[in-house]
mmCIF file of C-alpha atoms in Angstrom:
data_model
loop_
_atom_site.group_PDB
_atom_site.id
_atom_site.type_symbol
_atom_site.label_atom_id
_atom_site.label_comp_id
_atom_site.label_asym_id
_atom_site.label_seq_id
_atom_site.Cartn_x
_atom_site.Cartn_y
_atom_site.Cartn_z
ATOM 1 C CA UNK M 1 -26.685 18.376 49.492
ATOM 2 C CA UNK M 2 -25.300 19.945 52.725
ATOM 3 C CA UNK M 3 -21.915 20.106 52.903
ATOM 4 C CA UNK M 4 -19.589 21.627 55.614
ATOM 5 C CA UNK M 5 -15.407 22.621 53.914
ATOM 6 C CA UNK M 6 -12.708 22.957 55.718
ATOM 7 C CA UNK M 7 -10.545 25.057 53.746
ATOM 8 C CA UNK M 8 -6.868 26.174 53.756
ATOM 9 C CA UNK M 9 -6.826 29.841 53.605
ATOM 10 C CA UNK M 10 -2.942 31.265 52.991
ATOM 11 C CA UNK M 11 -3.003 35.209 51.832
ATOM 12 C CA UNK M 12 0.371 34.754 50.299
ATOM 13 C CA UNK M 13 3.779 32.644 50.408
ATOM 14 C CA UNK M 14 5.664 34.335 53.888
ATOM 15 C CA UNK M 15 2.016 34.658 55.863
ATOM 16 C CA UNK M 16 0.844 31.578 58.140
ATOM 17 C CA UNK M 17 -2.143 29.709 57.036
ATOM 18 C CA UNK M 18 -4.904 28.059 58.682
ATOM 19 C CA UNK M 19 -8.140 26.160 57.988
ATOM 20 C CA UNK M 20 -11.682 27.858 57.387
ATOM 21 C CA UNK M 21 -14.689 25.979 58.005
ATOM 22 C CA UNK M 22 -17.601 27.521 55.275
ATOM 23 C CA UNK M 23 -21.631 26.213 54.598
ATOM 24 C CA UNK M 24 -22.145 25.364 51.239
ATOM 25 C CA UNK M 25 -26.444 24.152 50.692
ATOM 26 C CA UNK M 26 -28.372 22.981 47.699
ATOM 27 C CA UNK M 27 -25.375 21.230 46.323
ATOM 28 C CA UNK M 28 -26.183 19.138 43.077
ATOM 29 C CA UNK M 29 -25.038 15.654 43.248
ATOM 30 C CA UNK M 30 -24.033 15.979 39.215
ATOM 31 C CA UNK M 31 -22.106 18.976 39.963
ATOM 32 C CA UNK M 32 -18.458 18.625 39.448
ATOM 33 C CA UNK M 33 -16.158 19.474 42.529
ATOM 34 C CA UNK M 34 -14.837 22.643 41.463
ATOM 35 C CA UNK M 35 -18.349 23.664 40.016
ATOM 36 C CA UNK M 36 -19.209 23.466 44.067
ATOM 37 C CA UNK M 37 -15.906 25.380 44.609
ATOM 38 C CA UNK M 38 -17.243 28.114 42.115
ATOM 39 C CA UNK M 39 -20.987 27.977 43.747
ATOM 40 C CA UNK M 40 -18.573 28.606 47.152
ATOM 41 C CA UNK M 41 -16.852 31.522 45.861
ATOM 42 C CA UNK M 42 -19.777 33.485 44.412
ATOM 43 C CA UNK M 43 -21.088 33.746 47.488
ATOM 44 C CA UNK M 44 -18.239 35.015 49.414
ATOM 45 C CA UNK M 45 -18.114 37.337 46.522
ATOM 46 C CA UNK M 46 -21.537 38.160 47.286
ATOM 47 C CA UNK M 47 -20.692 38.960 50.943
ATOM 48 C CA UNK M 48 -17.706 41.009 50.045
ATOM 49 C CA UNK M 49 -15.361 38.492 51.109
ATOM 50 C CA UNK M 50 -12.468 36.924 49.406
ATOM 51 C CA UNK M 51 -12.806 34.017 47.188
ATOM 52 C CA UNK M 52 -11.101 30.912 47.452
ATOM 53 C CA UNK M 53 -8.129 30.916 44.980
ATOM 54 C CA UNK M 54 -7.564 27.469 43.593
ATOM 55 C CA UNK M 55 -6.050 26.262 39.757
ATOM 56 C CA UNK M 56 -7.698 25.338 37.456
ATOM 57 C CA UNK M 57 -7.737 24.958 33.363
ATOM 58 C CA UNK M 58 -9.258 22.591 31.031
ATOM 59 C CA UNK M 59 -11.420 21.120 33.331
ATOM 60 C CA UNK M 60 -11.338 17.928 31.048
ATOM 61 C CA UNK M 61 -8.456 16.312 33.071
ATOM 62 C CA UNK M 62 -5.923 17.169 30.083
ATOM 63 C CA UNK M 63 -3.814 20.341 32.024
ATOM 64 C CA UNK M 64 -3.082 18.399 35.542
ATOM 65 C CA UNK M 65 -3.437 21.966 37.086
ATOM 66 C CA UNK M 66 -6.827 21.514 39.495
ATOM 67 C CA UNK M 67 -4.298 19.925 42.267
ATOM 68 C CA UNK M 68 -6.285 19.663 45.566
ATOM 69 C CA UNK M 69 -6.141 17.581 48.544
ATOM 70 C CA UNK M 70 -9.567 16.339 49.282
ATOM 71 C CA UNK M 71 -10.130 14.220 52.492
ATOM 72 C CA UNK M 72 -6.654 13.207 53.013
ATOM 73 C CA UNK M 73 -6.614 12.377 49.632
ATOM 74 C CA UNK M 74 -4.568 13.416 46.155
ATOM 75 C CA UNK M 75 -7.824 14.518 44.046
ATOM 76 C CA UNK M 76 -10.588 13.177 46.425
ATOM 77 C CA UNK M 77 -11.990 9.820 46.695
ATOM 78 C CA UNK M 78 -12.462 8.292 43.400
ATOM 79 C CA UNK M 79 -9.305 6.827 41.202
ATOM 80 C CA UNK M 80 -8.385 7.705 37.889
ATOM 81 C CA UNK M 81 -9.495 11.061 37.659
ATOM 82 C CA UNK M 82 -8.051 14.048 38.424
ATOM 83 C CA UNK M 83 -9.864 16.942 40.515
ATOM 84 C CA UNK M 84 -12.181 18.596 37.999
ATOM 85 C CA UNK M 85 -13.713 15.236 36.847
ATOM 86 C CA UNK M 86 -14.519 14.474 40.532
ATOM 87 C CA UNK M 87 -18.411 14.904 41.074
ATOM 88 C CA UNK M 88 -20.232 15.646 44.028
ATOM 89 C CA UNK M 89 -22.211 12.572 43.886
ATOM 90 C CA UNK M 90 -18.319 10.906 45.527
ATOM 91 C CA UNK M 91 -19.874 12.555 49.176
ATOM 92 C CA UNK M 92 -22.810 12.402 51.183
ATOM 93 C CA UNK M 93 -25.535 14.890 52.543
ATOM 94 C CA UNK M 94 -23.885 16.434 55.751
ATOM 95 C CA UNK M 95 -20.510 15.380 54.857
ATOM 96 C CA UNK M 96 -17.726 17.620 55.872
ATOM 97 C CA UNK M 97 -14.872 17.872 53.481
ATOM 98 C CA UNK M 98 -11.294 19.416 54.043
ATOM 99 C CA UNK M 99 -9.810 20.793 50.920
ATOM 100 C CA UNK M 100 -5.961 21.704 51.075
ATOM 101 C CA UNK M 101 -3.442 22.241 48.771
ATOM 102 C CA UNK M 102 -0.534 19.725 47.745
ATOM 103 C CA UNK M 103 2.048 19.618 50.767
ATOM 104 C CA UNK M 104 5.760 19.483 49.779
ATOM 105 C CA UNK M 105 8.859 21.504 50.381
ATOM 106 C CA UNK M 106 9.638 21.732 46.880
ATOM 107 C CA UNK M 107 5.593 22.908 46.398
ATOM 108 C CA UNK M 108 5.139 25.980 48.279
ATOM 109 C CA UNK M 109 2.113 27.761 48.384
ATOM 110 C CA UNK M 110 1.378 30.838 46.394
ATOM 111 C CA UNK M 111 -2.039 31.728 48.234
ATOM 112 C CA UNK M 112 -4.802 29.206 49.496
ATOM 113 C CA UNK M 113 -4.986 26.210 47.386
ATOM 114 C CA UNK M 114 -2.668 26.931 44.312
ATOM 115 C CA UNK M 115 1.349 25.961 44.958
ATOM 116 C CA UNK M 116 4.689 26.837 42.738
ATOM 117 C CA UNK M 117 4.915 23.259 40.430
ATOM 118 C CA UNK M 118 7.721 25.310 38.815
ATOM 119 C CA UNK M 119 10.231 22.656 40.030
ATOM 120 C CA UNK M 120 8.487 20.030 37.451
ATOM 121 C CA UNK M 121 8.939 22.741 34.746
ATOM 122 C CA UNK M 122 12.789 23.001 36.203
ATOM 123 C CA UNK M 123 13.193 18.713 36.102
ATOM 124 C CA UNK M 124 11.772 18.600 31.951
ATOM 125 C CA UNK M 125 14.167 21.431 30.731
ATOM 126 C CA UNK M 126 17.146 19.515 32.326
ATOM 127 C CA UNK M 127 16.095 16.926 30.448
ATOM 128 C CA UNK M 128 17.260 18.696 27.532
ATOM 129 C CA UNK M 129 16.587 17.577 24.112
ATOM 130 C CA UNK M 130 16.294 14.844 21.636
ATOM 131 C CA UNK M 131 18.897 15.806 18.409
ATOM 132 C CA UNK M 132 17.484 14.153 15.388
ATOM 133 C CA UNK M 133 19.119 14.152 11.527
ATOM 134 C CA UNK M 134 16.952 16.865 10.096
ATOM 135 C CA UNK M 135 19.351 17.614 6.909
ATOM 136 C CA UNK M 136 17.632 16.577 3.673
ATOM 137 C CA UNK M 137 14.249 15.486 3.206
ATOM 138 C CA UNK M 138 12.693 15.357 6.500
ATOM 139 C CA UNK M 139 12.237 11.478 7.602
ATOM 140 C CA UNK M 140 9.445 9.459 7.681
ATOM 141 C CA UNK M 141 8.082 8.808 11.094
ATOM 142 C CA UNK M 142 7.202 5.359 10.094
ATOM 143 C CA UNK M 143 10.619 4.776 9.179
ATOM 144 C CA UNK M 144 12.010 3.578 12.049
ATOM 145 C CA UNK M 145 10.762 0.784 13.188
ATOM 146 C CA UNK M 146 9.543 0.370 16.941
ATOM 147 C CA UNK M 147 8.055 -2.682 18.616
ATOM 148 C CA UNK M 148 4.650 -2.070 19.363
ATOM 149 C CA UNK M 149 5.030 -3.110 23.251
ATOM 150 C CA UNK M 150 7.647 -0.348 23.492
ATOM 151 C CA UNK M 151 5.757 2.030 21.738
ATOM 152 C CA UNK M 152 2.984 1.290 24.183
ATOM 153 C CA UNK M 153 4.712 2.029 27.171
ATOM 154 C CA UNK M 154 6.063 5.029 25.993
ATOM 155 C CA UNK M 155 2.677 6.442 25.243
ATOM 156 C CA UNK M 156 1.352 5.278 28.907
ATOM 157 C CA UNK M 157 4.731 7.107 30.413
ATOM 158 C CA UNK M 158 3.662 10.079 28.188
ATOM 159 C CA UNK M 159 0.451 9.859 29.068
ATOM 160 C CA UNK M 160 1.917 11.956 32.708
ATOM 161 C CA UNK M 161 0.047 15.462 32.979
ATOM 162 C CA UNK M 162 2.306 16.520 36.025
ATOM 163 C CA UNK M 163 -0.020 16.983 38.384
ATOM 164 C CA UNK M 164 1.741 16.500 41.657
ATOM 165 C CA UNK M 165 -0.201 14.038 43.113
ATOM 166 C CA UNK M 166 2.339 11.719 43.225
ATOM 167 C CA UNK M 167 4.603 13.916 45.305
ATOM 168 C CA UNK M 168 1.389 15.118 47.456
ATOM 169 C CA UNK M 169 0.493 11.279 48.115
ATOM 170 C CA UNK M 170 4.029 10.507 49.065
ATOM 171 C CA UNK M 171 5.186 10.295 52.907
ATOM 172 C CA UNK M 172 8.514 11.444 50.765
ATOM 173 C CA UNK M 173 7.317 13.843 48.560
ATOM 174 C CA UNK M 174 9.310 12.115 46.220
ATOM 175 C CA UNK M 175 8.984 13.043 42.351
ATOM 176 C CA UNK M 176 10.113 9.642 41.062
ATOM 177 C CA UNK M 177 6.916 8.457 39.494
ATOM 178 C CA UNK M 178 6.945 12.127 37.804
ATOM 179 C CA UNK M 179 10.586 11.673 36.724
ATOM 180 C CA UNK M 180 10.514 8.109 35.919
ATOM 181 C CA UNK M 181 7.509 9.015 33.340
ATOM 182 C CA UNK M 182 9.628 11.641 31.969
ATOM 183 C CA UNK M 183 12.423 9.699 31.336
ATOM 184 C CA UNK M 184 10.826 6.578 29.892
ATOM 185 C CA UNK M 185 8.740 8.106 27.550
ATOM 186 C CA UNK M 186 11.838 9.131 25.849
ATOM 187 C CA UNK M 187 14.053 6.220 26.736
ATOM 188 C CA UNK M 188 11.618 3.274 25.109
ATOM 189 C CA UNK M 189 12.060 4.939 22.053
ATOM 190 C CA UNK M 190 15.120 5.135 19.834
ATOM 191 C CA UNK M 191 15.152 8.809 18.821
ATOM 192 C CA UNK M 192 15.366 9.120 22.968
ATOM 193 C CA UNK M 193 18.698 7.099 23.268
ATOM 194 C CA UNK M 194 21.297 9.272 21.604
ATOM 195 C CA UNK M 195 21.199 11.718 24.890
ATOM 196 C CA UNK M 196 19.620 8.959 27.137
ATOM 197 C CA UNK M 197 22.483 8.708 30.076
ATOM 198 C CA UNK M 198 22.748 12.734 29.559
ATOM 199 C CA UNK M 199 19.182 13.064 30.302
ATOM 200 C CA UNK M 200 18.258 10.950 33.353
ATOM 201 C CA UNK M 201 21.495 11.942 34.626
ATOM 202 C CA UNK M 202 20.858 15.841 34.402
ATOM 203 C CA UNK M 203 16.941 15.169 35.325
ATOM 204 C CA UNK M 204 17.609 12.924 38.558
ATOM 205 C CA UNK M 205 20.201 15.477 39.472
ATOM 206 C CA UNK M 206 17.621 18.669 39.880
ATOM 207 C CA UNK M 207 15.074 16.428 41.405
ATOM 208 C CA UNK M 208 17.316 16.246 44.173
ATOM 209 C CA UNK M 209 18.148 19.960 43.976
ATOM 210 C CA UNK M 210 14.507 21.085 44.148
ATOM 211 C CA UNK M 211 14.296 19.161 47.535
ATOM 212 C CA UNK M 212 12.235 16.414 46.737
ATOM 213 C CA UNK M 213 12.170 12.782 48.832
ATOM 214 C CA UNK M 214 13.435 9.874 47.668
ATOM 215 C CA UNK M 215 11.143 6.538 46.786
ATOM 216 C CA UNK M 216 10.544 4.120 49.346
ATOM 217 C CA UNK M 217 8.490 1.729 47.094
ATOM 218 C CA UNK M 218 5.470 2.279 49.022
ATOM 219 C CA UNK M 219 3.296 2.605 45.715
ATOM 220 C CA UNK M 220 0.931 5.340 47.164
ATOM 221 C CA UNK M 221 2.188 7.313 43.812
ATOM 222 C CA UNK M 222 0.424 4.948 41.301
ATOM 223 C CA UNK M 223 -2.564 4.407 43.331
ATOM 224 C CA UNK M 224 -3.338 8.508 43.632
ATOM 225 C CA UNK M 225 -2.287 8.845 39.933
ATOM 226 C CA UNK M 226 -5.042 10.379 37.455
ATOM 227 C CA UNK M 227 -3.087 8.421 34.954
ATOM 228 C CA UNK M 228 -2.774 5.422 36.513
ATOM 229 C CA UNK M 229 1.539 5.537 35.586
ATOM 230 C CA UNK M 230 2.809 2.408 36.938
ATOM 231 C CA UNK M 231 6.326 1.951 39.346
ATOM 232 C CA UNK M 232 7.620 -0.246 36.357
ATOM 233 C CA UNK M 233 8.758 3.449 35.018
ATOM 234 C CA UNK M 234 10.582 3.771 38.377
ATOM 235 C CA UNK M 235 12.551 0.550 37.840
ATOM 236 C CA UNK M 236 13.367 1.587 34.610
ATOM 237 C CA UNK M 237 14.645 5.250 35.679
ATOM 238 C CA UNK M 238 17.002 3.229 38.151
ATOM 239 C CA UNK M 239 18.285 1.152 35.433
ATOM 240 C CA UNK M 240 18.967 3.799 33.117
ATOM 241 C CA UNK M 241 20.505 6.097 35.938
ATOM 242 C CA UNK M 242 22.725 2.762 36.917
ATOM 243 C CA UNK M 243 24.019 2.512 33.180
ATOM 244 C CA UNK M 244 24.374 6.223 32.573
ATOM 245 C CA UNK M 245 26.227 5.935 36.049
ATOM 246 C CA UNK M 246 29.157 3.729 34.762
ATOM 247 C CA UNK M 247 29.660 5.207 31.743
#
């Protein structure tokens, strides 16, 4: 394939940016996306020019960190994955594609396509800690028992890899879907309810100080999720901040 890519180009955090339009031939169809980023940059190497900087880990779509707008969308085109399982078979021969990073106040961009997620970093620590009865033997972990439909959900609100695309994909830039995950995952189970109202009070509190948006229930979040976390963690996050509210 022939592909035309419109790409954000920022040298650093206080210059302007703007978009670059580059040629990219003999693209594979099995390629992944950011194997065609990589087939991009060695050739501006090639030329002497500077590559593309964009994030990137595992490449399995374990880390979260290959966050990239692709076509107006969190990702690219195809659902359920995240960047670096997107393949190049997703686009046609001659299609152009604009590349840019995630868009968000509390996101700002470092250089090109990589941005500061240091806020979601910020949100988990206020979250604290879970205290647990360690004196004595050490209990068992099937000890306690859980109902298998909580345990469930917990594991699909764990399953979160905070991305971003949630608050990319959001006219808001809301974190909610981010937060919400956080906070059920722990709040489902019982070793998360001693410092429950603690947590999604402290949490909720520097989500609003990072300068994210609020939710406006437009679902956008789920849809552009890798993970596929559903609003029913939002609901919950609401409840829980409600209760921890009238304590």
């Amino acid at each position: 394939m022939n592909l035309t890519l419109k790409i954000w180009r920022q040298k650093n955090a206080n210059e302007k940016g703007r978009m670059v339009e580059y040629k990219v031939t003999d693209i594979s169809e099995h390629m992944s996306f950011l194997e065609m980023m990589d087939i991009l940059n060695e050739s501006l190497v090639a030329k002497g020019e500077e590559p593309v900087a964009f994030d990137h880990d595992c490449r399995e779509g374990i880390c979260g960190m290959c966050s990239l707008f692709i076509n107006g969308e969190a990702h690219g085109p195809d659902r359920g994955i995240t960047t670096c399982q997107l393949h190049m078979r997703m686009f046609n021969d001659g299609d152009t594609i604009t590349i840019e990073p995630w868009r968000a106040t509390a996101f700002p961009v470092i250089k090109d396509l990589i941005v500061d997620r240091t806020a979601f970093e910020r949100i988990q620590q206020a979250g604290g800690y879970i205290s647990v009865n360690t004196s004595g033997n050490t209990q068992d972990a099937n000890a306690i028992p859980i109902p298998k439909f909580d345990a469930d959900r917990s594991m699909d609100a764990a399953s979160c890899i905070g991305c971003g695309a949630c608050v990319a994909t959001c006219k808001n830039s809301s974190a909610m879907l981010f937060v919400a995950a956080k906070v059920s995952q722990f709040a489902l189970l019982p070793q998360g309810r001693v410092e429950a109202a603690d947590r999604v009070m402290n949490m909720v509190h520097q989500m609003d100080l990072e300068g994210f948006g609020n939710c406006t229930n437009t679902g956008a979040c789920e849809v552009e999720c890798p993970k596929g976390i559903s609003l029913e963690n939002i609901a919950r996050m609401n409840r829980e901040y409600l209760k921890a509210s009238c304590r």
